[in-house]
Amino acid sequence: MSPWRALHLLALSALLTACATTRQSVPLAPDAAARGFQLVRALPEALPSELSKVPDTQYLLVFAESTVLAVVDNLSPLPVSVMEPIEGVYHDHVAGQLKDRYASADPFAIASERLQGSPLLTGRADALHTVPLVYLVEDSEDVFRATLVMRAEGEGWMGRYLYHMPTTYTDTQVRTAGPDMLASLRSDLQQGSDVLRELMERDARGELRGRDGRRVKYGSYHIVGSRVSGMLPASLVNFAGAQVIEEGADHVVLRSPGNPASGAREGALAFGVHHFRKDQLHTFEPMSAN
């Protein structure tokens, strides 16, 4: 292992384990619930690193490390400070070509339609700005997993509600965005918007406070899809201290701490209230009461 890679691994380990950077996801306070939500077609000012924006859309692509760049690095190892900008330019170029293809599967338009009539949408000027986003997270085998996120923020509080979509897509499907892929994506966005509407409304009523009492360690390829910075396998990246809000026969709802400012390939999506199907979790283990 090159000295540069060793240093990068040490820094990454510190990032994943440092409690000081972990943010707790807290329920919506009654005064914030009274202000309500306002859907906004925009991207948040602060987004994780290691992602690429599809221009003029609500889509964010989290690529695995480029195979081409990995080969180059193996042939002639370069400092991380050199490799990461090269990789970012390449991934941004790919994302920039997808703008028109995703216009017919607009997360904002679909969320607006599915939230019509919700008591959450108060119309108040001080309502929490709520941004619908879709993360497409690539794993090491060129498979993308999609997550719909409702990111709400205002007056010092931030909440995220995440629905991990059931359909996966190949690299070719994501890059070509054909009619079948877009139809599947629209269907999942409609279902996801319905699920997140229910979660947000329950949070506003004070029903997402983790009365189940259990805390778990969990891991999912929807959160970390590929080897973290080329080093740590996704199957070993787990997040501790999540509250179990509810567990059904085939799904689980968790409130998870996390660091939204960390890299997108390093677990930035962990923070928030998650709706997982159980088959979307590679780890789901109870934590000791001690």
PDB file of C-alpha atoms in Angstrom:
ATOM      1  CA  MET A   1       0.000   0.000   0.000  1.00  0.00           C
ATOM      2  CA  SER A   2       1.339   3.430  -0.920  1.00  0.00           C
ATOM      3  CA  PRO A   3       1.958   5.948   1.910  1.00  0.00           C
ATOM      4  CA  TRP A   4      -0.727   8.195   0.422  1.00  0.00           C
ATOM      5  CA  ARG A   5      -3.329   5.428   0.555  1.00  0.00           C
ATOM      6  CA  ALA A   6      -2.328   4.486   4.106  1.00  0.00           C
ATOM      7  CA  LEU A   7      -2.765   8.077   5.253  1.00  0.00           C
ATOM      8  CA  HIS A   8      -6.120   8.278   3.501  1.00  0.00           C
ATOM      9  CA  LEU A   9      -7.305   5.101   5.245  1.00  0.00           C
ATOM     10  CA  LEU A  10      -6.278   6.434   8.650  1.00  0.00           C
ATOM     11  CA  ALA A  11      -8.129   9.681   8.004  1.00  0.00           C
ATOM     12  CA  LEU A  12     -11.196   7.763   6.855  1.00  0.00           C
ATOM     13  CA  SER A  13     -11.205   5.586   9.982  1.00  0.00           C
ATOM     14  CA  ALA A  14     -11.110   8.682  12.136  1.00  0.00           C
ATOM     15  CA  LEU A  15     -13.997  10.168  10.163  1.00  0.00           C
ATOM     16  CA  LEU A  16     -16.209   7.124  10.582  1.00  0.00           C
ATOM     17  CA  THR A  17     -15.574   6.726  14.310  1.00  0.00           C
ATOM     18  CA  ALA A  18     -15.349  10.280  15.621  1.00  0.00           C
ATOM     19  CA  CYS A  19     -18.391  10.997  17.774  1.00  0.00           C
ATOM     20  CA  ALA A  20     -17.750  14.729  17.559  1.00  0.00           C
ATOM     21  CA  THR A  21     -18.884  14.794  13.933  1.00  0.00           C
ATOM     22  CA  THR A  22     -22.025  12.725  14.482  1.00  0.00           C
ATOM     23  CA  ARG A  23     -25.310  14.605  14.411  1.00  0.00           C
ATOM     24  CA  GLN A  24     -28.356  13.247  16.215  1.00  0.00           C
ATOM     25  CA  SER A  25     -31.617  13.057  14.304  1.00  0.00           C
ATOM     26  CA  VAL A  26     -34.316  14.498  16.565  1.00  0.00           C
ATOM     27  CA  PRO A  27     -38.106  14.494  16.164  1.00  0.00           C
ATOM     28  CA  LEU A  28     -39.909  17.495  14.797  1.00  0.00           C
ATOM     29  CA  ALA A  29     -40.711  19.957  17.599  1.00  0.00           C
ATOM     30  CA  PRO A  30     -44.370  21.069  18.021  1.00  0.00           C
ATOM     31  CA  ASP A  31     -43.628  24.697  17.056  1.00  0.00           C
ATOM     32  CA  ALA A  32     -41.867  23.561  13.866  1.00  0.00           C
ATOM     33  CA  ALA A  33     -44.734  21.189  13.091  1.00  0.00           C
ATOM     34  CA  ALA A  34     -47.151  24.105  13.433  1.00  0.00           C
ATOM     35  CA  ARG A  35     -45.173  26.092  10.841  1.00  0.00           C
ATOM     36  CA  GLY A  36     -45.430  23.159   8.467  1.00  0.00           C
ATOM     37  CA  PHE A  37     -43.519  22.342   5.302  1.00  0.00           C
ATOM     38  CA  GLN A  38     -43.020  24.080   1.981  1.00  0.00           C
ATOM     39  CA  LEU A  39     -41.750  22.041  -0.963  1.00  0.00           C
ATOM     40  CA  VAL A  40     -38.874  23.776  -2.734  1.00  0.00           C
ATOM     41  CA  ARG A  41     -37.439  22.970  -6.163  1.00  0.00           C
ATOM     42  CA  ALA A  42     -33.783  23.521  -5.377  1.00  0.00           C
ATOM     43  CA  LEU A  43     -30.701  21.845  -4.036  1.00  0.00           C
ATOM     44  CA  PRO A  44     -29.457  22.532  -0.507  1.00  0.00           C
ATOM     45  CA  GLU A  45     -26.551  24.956  -0.287  1.00  0.00           C
ATOM     46  CA  ALA A  46     -24.513  22.363   1.622  1.00  0.00           C
ATOM     47  CA  LEU A  47     -24.223  18.941   0.026  1.00  0.00           C
ATOM     48  CA  PRO A  48     -21.824  16.079   0.753  1.00  0.00           C
ATOM     49  CA  SER A  49     -18.647  15.766  -1.240  1.00  0.00           C
ATOM     50  CA  GLU A  50     -18.081  12.779  -3.566  1.00  0.00           C
ATOM     51  CA  LEU A  51     -21.293  13.239  -5.521  1.00  0.00           C
ATOM     52  CA  SER A  52     -22.217  14.655  -8.914  1.00  0.00           C
ATOM     53  CA  LYS A  53     -25.305  16.744  -9.659  1.00  0.00           C
ATOM     54  CA  VAL A  54     -27.443  16.105 -12.709  1.00  0.00           C
ATOM     55  CA  PRO A  55     -27.860  19.770 -13.814  1.00  0.00           C
ATOM     56  CA  ASP A  56     -31.259  21.429 -13.250  1.00  0.00           C
ATOM     57  CA  THR A  57     -32.700  18.311 -11.587  1.00  0.00           C
ATOM     58  CA  GLN A  58     -33.098  16.889  -8.086  1.00  0.00           C
ATOM     59  CA  TYR A  59     -30.847  13.913  -8.918  1.00  0.00           C
ATOM     60  CA  LEU A  60     -27.490  13.295  -7.239  1.00  0.00           C
ATOM     61  CA  LEU A  61     -25.182  10.522  -8.434  1.00  0.00           C
ATOM     62  CA  VAL A  62     -22.779   8.809  -6.058  1.00  0.00           C
ATOM     63  CA  PHE A  63     -20.342   6.916  -8.252  1.00  0.00           C
ATOM     64  CA  ALA A  64     -18.067   4.145  -7.128  1.00  0.00           C
ATOM     65  CA  GLU A  65     -14.437   4.964  -7.743  1.00  0.00           C
ATOM     66  CA  SER A  66     -13.823   4.987 -11.484  1.00  0.00           C
ATOM     67  CA  THR A  67     -12.422   1.718 -12.781  1.00  0.00           C
ATOM     68  CA  VAL A  68     -10.292   3.640 -15.286  1.00  0.00           C
ATOM     69  CA  LEU A  69      -8.865   5.870 -12.573  1.00  0.00           C
ATOM     70  CA  ALA A  70      -8.243   2.890 -10.295  1.00  0.00           C
ATOM     71  CA  VAL A  71      -6.220   1.229 -13.053  1.00  0.00           C
ATOM     72  CA  VAL A  72      -4.231   4.421 -13.602  1.00  0.00           C
ATOM     73  CA  ASP A  73      -3.591   4.722  -9.870  1.00  0.00           C
ATOM     74  CA  ASN A  74      -2.407   1.106  -9.670  1.00  0.00           C
ATOM     75  CA  LEU A  75      -0.020   1.600 -12.585  1.00  0.00           C
ATOM     76  CA  SER A  76       1.294   4.920 -11.325  1.00  0.00           C
ATOM     77  CA  PRO A  77       0.106   5.701  -7.776  1.00  0.00           C
ATOM     78  CA  LEU A  78      -0.825   9.357  -7.356  1.00  0.00           C
ATOM     79  CA  PRO A  79      -1.558  11.397  -4.245  1.00  0.00           C
ATOM     80  CA  VAL A  80      -5.224  11.491  -3.217  1.00  0.00           C
ATOM     81  CA  SER A  81      -5.111  15.276  -3.673  1.00  0.00           C
ATOM     82  CA  VAL A  82      -4.445  14.679  -7.385  1.00  0.00           C
ATOM     83  CA  MET A  83      -6.711  11.668  -7.987  1.00  0.00           C
ATOM     84  CA  GLU A  84      -9.896  13.040  -6.422  1.00  0.00           C
ATOM     85  CA  PRO A  85     -10.184  16.176  -8.642  1.00  0.00           C
ATOM     86  CA  ILE A  86      -9.597  14.058 -11.786  1.00  0.00           C
ATOM     87  CA  GLU A  87     -12.268  11.599 -10.676  1.00  0.00           C
ATOM     88  CA  GLY A  88     -14.693  14.420  -9.845  1.00  0.00           C
ATOM     89  CA  VAL A  89     -14.367  16.039 -13.288  1.00  0.00           C
ATOM     90  CA  TYR A  90     -15.038  12.700 -14.988  1.00  0.00           C
ATOM     91  CA  HIS A  91     -18.114  11.957 -12.873  1.00  0.00           C
ATOM     92  CA  ASP A  92     -19.510  15.483 -13.294  1.00  0.00           C
ATOM     93  CA  HIS A  93     -19.165  15.076 -17.067  1.00  0.00           C
ATOM     94  CA  VAL A  94     -21.204  11.864 -16.949  1.00  0.00           C
ATOM     95  CA  ALA A  95     -23.895  13.465 -14.755  1.00  0.00           C
ATOM     96  CA  GLY A  96     -24.090  16.506 -17.024  1.00  0.00           C
ATOM     97  CA  GLN A  97     -25.156  14.336 -19.964  1.00  0.00           C
ATOM     98  CA  LEU A  98     -28.242  13.033 -18.129  1.00  0.00           C
ATOM     99  CA  LYS A  99     -30.208  16.268 -17.615  1.00  0.00           C
ATOM    100  CA  ASP A 100     -32.818  15.899 -20.392  1.00  0.00           C
ATOM    101  CA  ARG A 101     -33.228  12.153 -19.902  1.00  0.00           C
ATOM    102  CA  TYR A 102     -34.501  12.503 -16.325  1.00  0.00           C
ATOM    103  CA  ALA A 103     -36.945  15.352 -16.937  1.00  0.00           C
ATOM    104  CA  SER A 104     -39.916  12.977 -17.154  1.00  0.00           C
ATOM    105  CA  ALA A 105     -39.219  11.513 -13.701  1.00  0.00           C
ATOM    106  CA  ASP A 106     -39.171  14.764 -11.725  1.00  0.00           C
ATOM    107  CA  PRO A 107     -38.991  14.108  -7.946  1.00  0.00           C
ATOM    108  CA  PHE A 108     -40.284  17.603  -7.136  1.00  0.00           C
ATOM    109  CA  ALA A 109     -43.333  17.319  -9.409  1.00  0.00           C
ATOM    110  CA  ILE A 110     -44.154  13.818  -8.158  1.00  0.00           C
ATOM    111  CA  ALA A 111     -43.732  14.780  -4.487  1.00  0.00           C
ATOM    112  CA  SER A 112     -45.894  17.886  -5.000  1.00  0.00           C
ATOM    113  CA  GLU A 113     -48.644  15.758  -6.524  1.00  0.00           C
ATOM    114  CA  ARG A 114     -48.528  13.062  -3.825  1.00  0.00           C
ATOM    115  CA  LEU A 115     -48.492  15.588  -0.947  1.00  0.00           C
ATOM    116  CA  GLN A 116     -51.510  17.510  -2.212  1.00  0.00           C
ATOM    117  CA  GLY A 117     -54.014  17.987   0.625  1.00  0.00           C
ATOM    118  CA  SER A 118     -51.526  17.105   3.365  1.00  0.00           C
ATOM    119  CA  PRO A 119     -51.941  19.128   6.577  1.00  0.00           C
ATOM    120  CA  LEU A 120     -48.158  19.510   6.498  1.00  0.00           C
ATOM    121  CA  LEU A 121     -48.395  22.059   3.684  1.00  0.00           C
ATOM    122  CA  THR A 122     -49.542  25.053   5.708  1.00  0.00           C
ATOM    123  CA  GLY A 123     -48.609  27.795   3.252  1.00  0.00           C
ATOM    124  CA  ARG A 124     -46.963  29.814   6.019  1.00  0.00           C
ATOM    125  CA  ALA A 125     -44.076  32.094   5.097  1.00  0.00           C
ATOM    126  CA  ASP A 126     -41.954  30.587   7.896  1.00  0.00           C
ATOM    127  CA  ALA A 127     -42.626  26.966   6.890  1.00  0.00           C
ATOM    128  CA  LEU A 128     -39.693  24.541   6.829  1.00  0.00           C
ATOM    129  CA  HIS A 129     -38.075  24.458   3.403  1.00  0.00           C
ATOM    130  CA  THR A 130     -38.389  20.885   2.193  1.00  0.00           C
ATOM    131  CA  VAL A 131     -36.347  19.669  -0.758  1.00  0.00           C
ATOM    132  CA  PRO A 132     -37.085  16.350  -2.529  1.00  0.00           C
ATOM    133  CA  LEU A 133     -33.861  14.691  -3.688  1.00  0.00           C
ATOM    134  CA  VAL A 134     -32.947  11.392  -5.285  1.00  0.00           C
ATOM    135  CA  TYR A 135     -29.574   9.791  -4.622  1.00  0.00           C
ATOM    136  CA  LEU A 136     -28.417   7.109  -7.061  1.00  0.00           C
ATOM    137  CA  VAL A 137     -25.658   5.176  -5.284  1.00  0.00           C
ATOM    138  CA  GLU A 138     -23.392   2.910  -7.320  1.00  0.00           C
ATOM    139  CA  ASP A 139     -21.833  -0.224  -5.895  1.00  0.00           C
ATOM    140  CA  SER A 140     -18.624  -1.944  -6.922  1.00  0.00           C
ATOM    141  CA  GLU A 141     -20.452  -4.103  -9.489  1.00  0.00           C
ATOM    142  CA  ASP A 142     -21.999  -1.251 -11.536  1.00  0.00           C
ATOM    143  CA  VAL A 143     -25.421  -1.496  -9.873  1.00  0.00           C
ATOM    144  CA  PHE A 144     -27.197   1.685  -8.743  1.00  0.00           C
ATOM    145  CA  ARG A 145     -29.630   1.879  -5.815  1.00  0.00           C
ATOM    146  CA  ALA A 146     -32.019   4.818  -5.557  1.00  0.00           C
ATOM    147  CA  THR A 147     -33.127   6.655  -2.420  1.00  0.00           C
ATOM    148  CA  LEU A 148     -35.779   9.375  -2.254  1.00  0.00           C
ATOM    149  CA  VAL A 149     -34.980  11.977   0.405  1.00  0.00           C
ATOM    150  CA  MET A 150     -37.174  14.728   1.825  1.00  0.00           C
ATOM    151  CA  ARG A 151     -34.766  17.185   3.445  1.00  0.00           C
ATOM    152  CA  ALA A 152     -36.526  19.716   5.696  1.00  0.00           C
ATOM    153  CA  GLU A 153     -34.764  22.619   7.390  1.00  0.00           C
ATOM    154  CA  GLY A 154     -35.502  25.786   9.323  1.00  0.00           C
ATOM    155  CA  GLU A 155     -34.452  27.766  12.396  1.00  0.00           C
ATOM    156  CA  GLY A 156     -31.655  25.449  13.530  1.00  0.00           C
ATOM    157  CA  TRP A 157     -33.451  22.139  12.879  1.00  0.00           C
ATOM    158  CA  MET A 158     -32.807  19.765  10.027  1.00  0.00           C
ATOM    159  CA  GLY A 159     -34.658  16.555   9.344  1.00  0.00           C
ATOM    160  CA  ARG A 160     -34.281  13.988   6.613  1.00  0.00           C
ATOM    161  CA  TYR A 161     -36.804  11.330   5.674  1.00  0.00           C
ATOM    162  CA  LEU A 162     -35.476   8.598   3.388  1.00  0.00           C
ATOM    163  CA  TYR A 163     -37.268   5.939   1.362  1.00  0.00           C
ATOM    164  CA  HIS A 164     -34.953   3.326  -0.127  1.00  0.00           C
ATOM    165  CA  MET A 165     -36.480   2.303  -3.437  1.00  0.00           C
ATOM    166  CA  PRO A 166     -36.882  -1.394  -4.247  1.00  0.00           C
ATOM    167  CA  THR A 167     -35.678  -1.298  -7.878  1.00  0.00           C
ATOM    168  CA  THR A 168     -31.988  -1.394  -8.766  1.00  0.00           C
ATOM    169  CA  TYR A 169     -30.509  -0.242 -12.072  1.00  0.00           C
ATOM    170  CA  THR A 170     -27.458  -1.170 -14.082  1.00  0.00           C
ATOM    171  CA  ASP A 171     -24.861   1.383 -15.102  1.00  0.00           C
ATOM    172  CA  THR A 172     -26.196   1.214 -18.671  1.00  0.00           C
ATOM    173  CA  GLN A 173     -29.782   1.850 -17.536  1.00  0.00           C
ATOM    174  CA  VAL A 174     -28.766   4.904 -15.511  1.00  0.00           C
ATOM    175  CA  ARG A 175     -26.733   6.380 -18.375  1.00  0.00           C
ATOM    176  CA  THR A 176     -29.324   5.753 -21.109  1.00  0.00           C
ATOM    177  CA  ALA A 177     -32.503   6.289 -19.006  1.00  0.00           C
ATOM    178  CA  GLY A 178     -34.793   4.466 -21.415  1.00  0.00           C
ATOM    179  CA  PRO A 179     -38.624   4.413 -21.199  1.00  0.00           C
ATOM    180  CA  ASP A 180     -38.810   1.230 -19.073  1.00  0.00           C
ATOM    181  CA  MET A 181     -36.256   2.490 -16.576  1.00  0.00           C
ATOM    182  CA  LEU A 182     -37.974   5.880 -16.257  1.00  0.00           C
ATOM    183  CA  ALA A 183     -41.400   4.255 -15.838  1.00  0.00           C
ATOM    184  CA  SER A 184     -40.025   2.104 -13.021  1.00  0.00           C
ATOM    185  CA  LEU A 185     -38.369   5.128 -11.447  1.00  0.00           C
ATOM    186  CA  ARG A 186     -41.600   7.170 -11.583  1.00  0.00           C
ATOM    187  CA  SER A 187     -43.542   4.328  -9.956  1.00  0.00           C
ATOM    188  CA  ASP A 188     -41.004   4.030  -7.136  1.00  0.00           C
ATOM    189  CA  LEU A 189     -41.024   7.811  -6.638  1.00  0.00           C
ATOM    190  CA  GLN A 190     -44.804   7.800  -6.303  1.00  0.00           C
ATOM    191  CA  GLN A 191     -44.722   4.998  -3.755  1.00  0.00           C
ATOM    192  CA  GLY A 192     -41.819   6.617  -1.940  1.00  0.00           C
ATOM    193  CA  SER A 193     -43.552   9.988  -1.764  1.00  0.00           C
ATOM    194  CA  ASP A 194     -46.588   8.309  -0.206  1.00  0.00           C
ATOM    195  CA  VAL A 195     -44.441   6.536   2.395  1.00  0.00           C
ATOM    196  CA  LEU A 196     -42.505   9.697   3.271  1.00  0.00           C
ATOM    197  CA  ARG A 197     -45.680  11.767   3.465  1.00  0.00           C
ATOM    198  CA  GLU A 198     -46.959   9.348   6.086  1.00  0.00           C
ATOM    199  CA  LEU A 199     -43.672   9.454   8.029  1.00  0.00           C
ATOM    200  CA  MET A 200     -43.539  13.260   7.963  1.00  0.00           C
ATOM    201  CA  GLU A 201     -47.158  13.547   9.099  1.00  0.00           C
ATOM    202  CA  ARG A 202     -46.508  11.070  11.901  1.00  0.00           C
ATOM    203  CA  ASP A 203     -43.434  13.034  12.962  1.00  0.00           C
ATOM    204  CA  ALA A 204     -45.534  16.211  13.073  1.00  0.00           C
ATOM    205  CA  ARG A 205     -47.977  14.388  15.379  1.00  0.00           C
ATOM    206  CA  GLY A 206     -45.144  13.293  17.680  1.00  0.00           C
ATOM    207  CA  GLU A 207     -45.360   9.629  16.678  1.00  0.00           C
ATOM    208  CA  LEU A 208     -41.729   9.029  15.636  1.00  0.00           C
ATOM    209  CA  ARG A 209     -40.037   9.167  19.031  1.00  0.00           C
ATOM    210  CA  GLY A 210     -38.582   5.662  19.117  1.00  0.00           C
ATOM    211  CA  ARG A 211     -40.950   4.189  21.697  1.00  0.00           C
ATOM    212  CA  ASP A 212     -39.816   0.732  20.605  1.00  0.00           C
ATOM    213  CA  GLY A 213     -36.790   1.373  22.832  1.00  0.00           C
ATOM    214  CA  ARG A 214     -34.285  -0.697  20.858  1.00  0.00           C
ATOM    215  CA  ARG A 215     -31.070   0.616  19.386  1.00  0.00           C
ATOM    216  CA  VAL A 216     -29.364  -1.237  16.577  1.00  0.00           C
ATOM    217  CA  LYS A 217     -26.292  -1.326  14.411  1.00  0.00           C
ATOM    218  CA  TYR A 218     -27.176  -1.417  10.727  1.00  0.00           C
ATOM    219  CA  GLY A 219     -25.572  -1.307   7.317  1.00  0.00           C
ATOM    220  CA  SER A 220     -27.050  -0.960   3.843  1.00  0.00           C
ATOM    221  CA  TYR A 221     -25.706  -0.713   0.325  1.00  0.00           C
ATOM    222  CA  HIS A 222     -28.165   2.170  -0.147  1.00  0.00           C
ATOM    223  CA  ILE A 223     -26.024   4.188   2.301  1.00  0.00           C
ATOM    224  CA  VAL A 224     -22.559   2.993   1.287  1.00  0.00           C
ATOM    225  CA  GLY A 225     -22.573   1.169  -2.022  1.00  0.00           C
ATOM    226  CA  SER A 226     -18.929   0.624  -2.859  1.00  0.00           C
ATOM    227  CA  ARG A 227     -15.584   0.328  -1.154  1.00  0.00           C
ATOM    228  CA  VAL A 228     -15.052   3.531   0.778  1.00  0.00           C
ATOM    229  CA  SER A 229     -12.341   5.491  -1.035  1.00  0.00           C
ATOM    230  CA  GLY A 230     -11.216   2.205  -2.580  1.00  0.00           C
ATOM    231  CA  MET A 231     -10.301   0.711   0.776  1.00  0.00           C
ATOM    232  CA  LEU A 232     -13.088  -0.372   3.124  1.00  0.00           C
ATOM    233  CA  PRO A 233     -15.680  -2.856   1.762  1.00  0.00           C
ATOM    234  CA  ALA A 234     -19.262  -1.570   1.870  1.00  0.00           C
ATOM    235  CA  SER A 235     -20.328  -4.733   3.715  1.00  0.00           C
ATOM    236  CA  LEU A 236     -18.144  -3.669   6.662  1.00  0.00           C
ATOM    237  CA  VAL A 237     -19.502  -0.121   6.951  1.00  0.00           C
ATOM    238  CA  ASN A 238     -22.085  -0.147   9.735  1.00  0.00           C
ATOM    239  CA  PHE A 239     -23.741   2.635  11.708  1.00  0.00           C
ATOM    240  CA  ALA A 240     -24.454   2.314  15.406  1.00  0.00           C
ATOM    241  CA  GLY A 241     -27.057   3.842  17.685  1.00  0.00           C
ATOM    242  CA  ALA A 242     -30.103   3.924  15.399  1.00  0.00           C
ATOM    243  CA  GLN A 243     -33.479   3.917  17.145  1.00  0.00           C
ATOM    244  CA  VAL A 244     -36.051   1.396  15.984  1.00  0.00           C
ATOM    245  CA  ILE A 245     -39.274   3.305  15.407  1.00  0.00           C
ATOM    246  CA  GLU A 246     -41.181   0.324  14.074  1.00  0.00           C
ATOM    247  CA  GLU A 247     -40.498  -3.122  12.688  1.00  0.00           C
ATOM    248  CA  GLY A 248     -42.929  -4.994  10.467  1.00  0.00           C
ATOM    249  CA  ALA A 249     -42.787  -8.348   8.752  1.00  0.00           C
ATOM    250  CA  ASP A 250     -40.850  -6.999   5.767  1.00  0.00           C
ATOM    251  CA  HIS A 251     -39.740  -3.477   6.690  1.00  0.00           C
ATOM    252  CA  VAL A 252     -38.143  -1.415   9.424  1.00  0.00           C
ATOM    253  CA  VAL A 253     -38.212   2.313  10.201  1.00  0.00           C
ATOM    254  CA  LEU A 254     -35.083   3.673  11.891  1.00  0.00           C
ATOM    255  CA  ARG A 255     -34.034   7.062  13.228  1.00  0.00           C
ATOM    256  CA  SER A 256     -30.298   7.171  12.641  1.00  0.00           C
ATOM    257  CA  PRO A 257     -27.558   9.545  13.737  1.00  0.00           C
ATOM    258  CA  GLY A 258     -24.939  10.425  11.172  1.00  0.00           C
ATOM    259  CA  ASN A 259     -22.705  13.057   9.683  1.00  0.00           C
ATOM    260  CA  PRO A 260     -24.450  14.737   6.721  1.00  0.00           C
ATOM    261  CA  ALA A 261     -21.260  16.656   5.963  1.00  0.00           C
ATOM    262  CA  SER A 262     -19.150  13.543   5.420  1.00  0.00           C
ATOM    263  CA  GLY A 263     -18.382  12.206   1.962  1.00  0.00           C
ATOM    264  CA  ALA A 264     -21.282  10.701   0.017  1.00  0.00           C
ATOM    265  CA  ARG A 265     -19.356   7.414  -0.311  1.00  0.00           C
ATOM    266  CA  GLU A 266     -18.520   7.482   3.402  1.00  0.00           C
ATOM    267  CA  GLY A 267     -22.001   7.491   4.940  1.00  0.00           C
ATOM    268  CA  ALA A 268     -23.440  11.003   4.535  1.00  0.00           C
ATOM    269  CA  LEU A 269     -26.863   9.438   3.920  1.00  0.00           C
ATOM    270  CA  ALA A 270     -26.981   7.752   7.341  1.00  0.00           C
ATOM    271  CA  PHE A 271     -28.511  10.743   9.134  1.00  0.00           C
ATOM    272  CA  GLY A 272     -32.320  10.813   9.304  1.00  0.00           C
ATOM    273  CA  VAL A 273     -35.468   8.680   9.448  1.00  0.00           C
ATOM    274  CA  HIS A 274     -35.174   5.675   7.127  1.00  0.00           C
ATOM    275  CA  HIS A 275     -37.759   3.341   5.661  1.00  0.00           C
ATOM    276  CA  PHE A 276     -35.929   0.119   4.718  1.00  0.00           C
ATOM    277  CA  ARG A 277     -37.198  -3.155   3.397  1.00  0.00           C
ATOM    278  CA  LYS A 278     -35.445  -5.818   5.426  1.00  0.00           C
ATOM    279  CA  ASP A 279     -33.765  -7.248   2.336  1.00  0.00           C
ATOM    280  CA  GLN A 280     -32.078  -3.842   1.845  1.00  0.00           C
ATOM    281  CA  LEU A 281     -30.064  -4.244   5.058  1.00  0.00           C
ATOM    282  CA  HIS A 282     -26.837  -6.247   5.110  1.00  0.00           C
ATOM    283  CA  THR A 283     -26.541  -5.668   8.877  1.00  0.00           C
ATOM    284  CA  PHE A 284     -29.330  -5.279  11.439  1.00  0.00           C
ATOM    285  CA  GLU A 285     -28.108  -6.197  14.917  1.00  0.00           C
ATOM    286  CA  PRO A 286     -29.326  -5.226  18.400  1.00  0.00           C
ATOM    287  CA  MET A 287     -26.905  -3.212  20.488  1.00  0.00           C
ATOM    288  CA  SER A 288     -26.132  -4.128  24.080  1.00  0.00           C
ATOM    289  CA  ALA A 289     -27.924  -2.104  26.734  1.00  0.00           C
ATOM    290  CA  ASN A 290     -24.495  -1.500  28.233  1.00  0.00           C
TER     291      ASN A 290
END
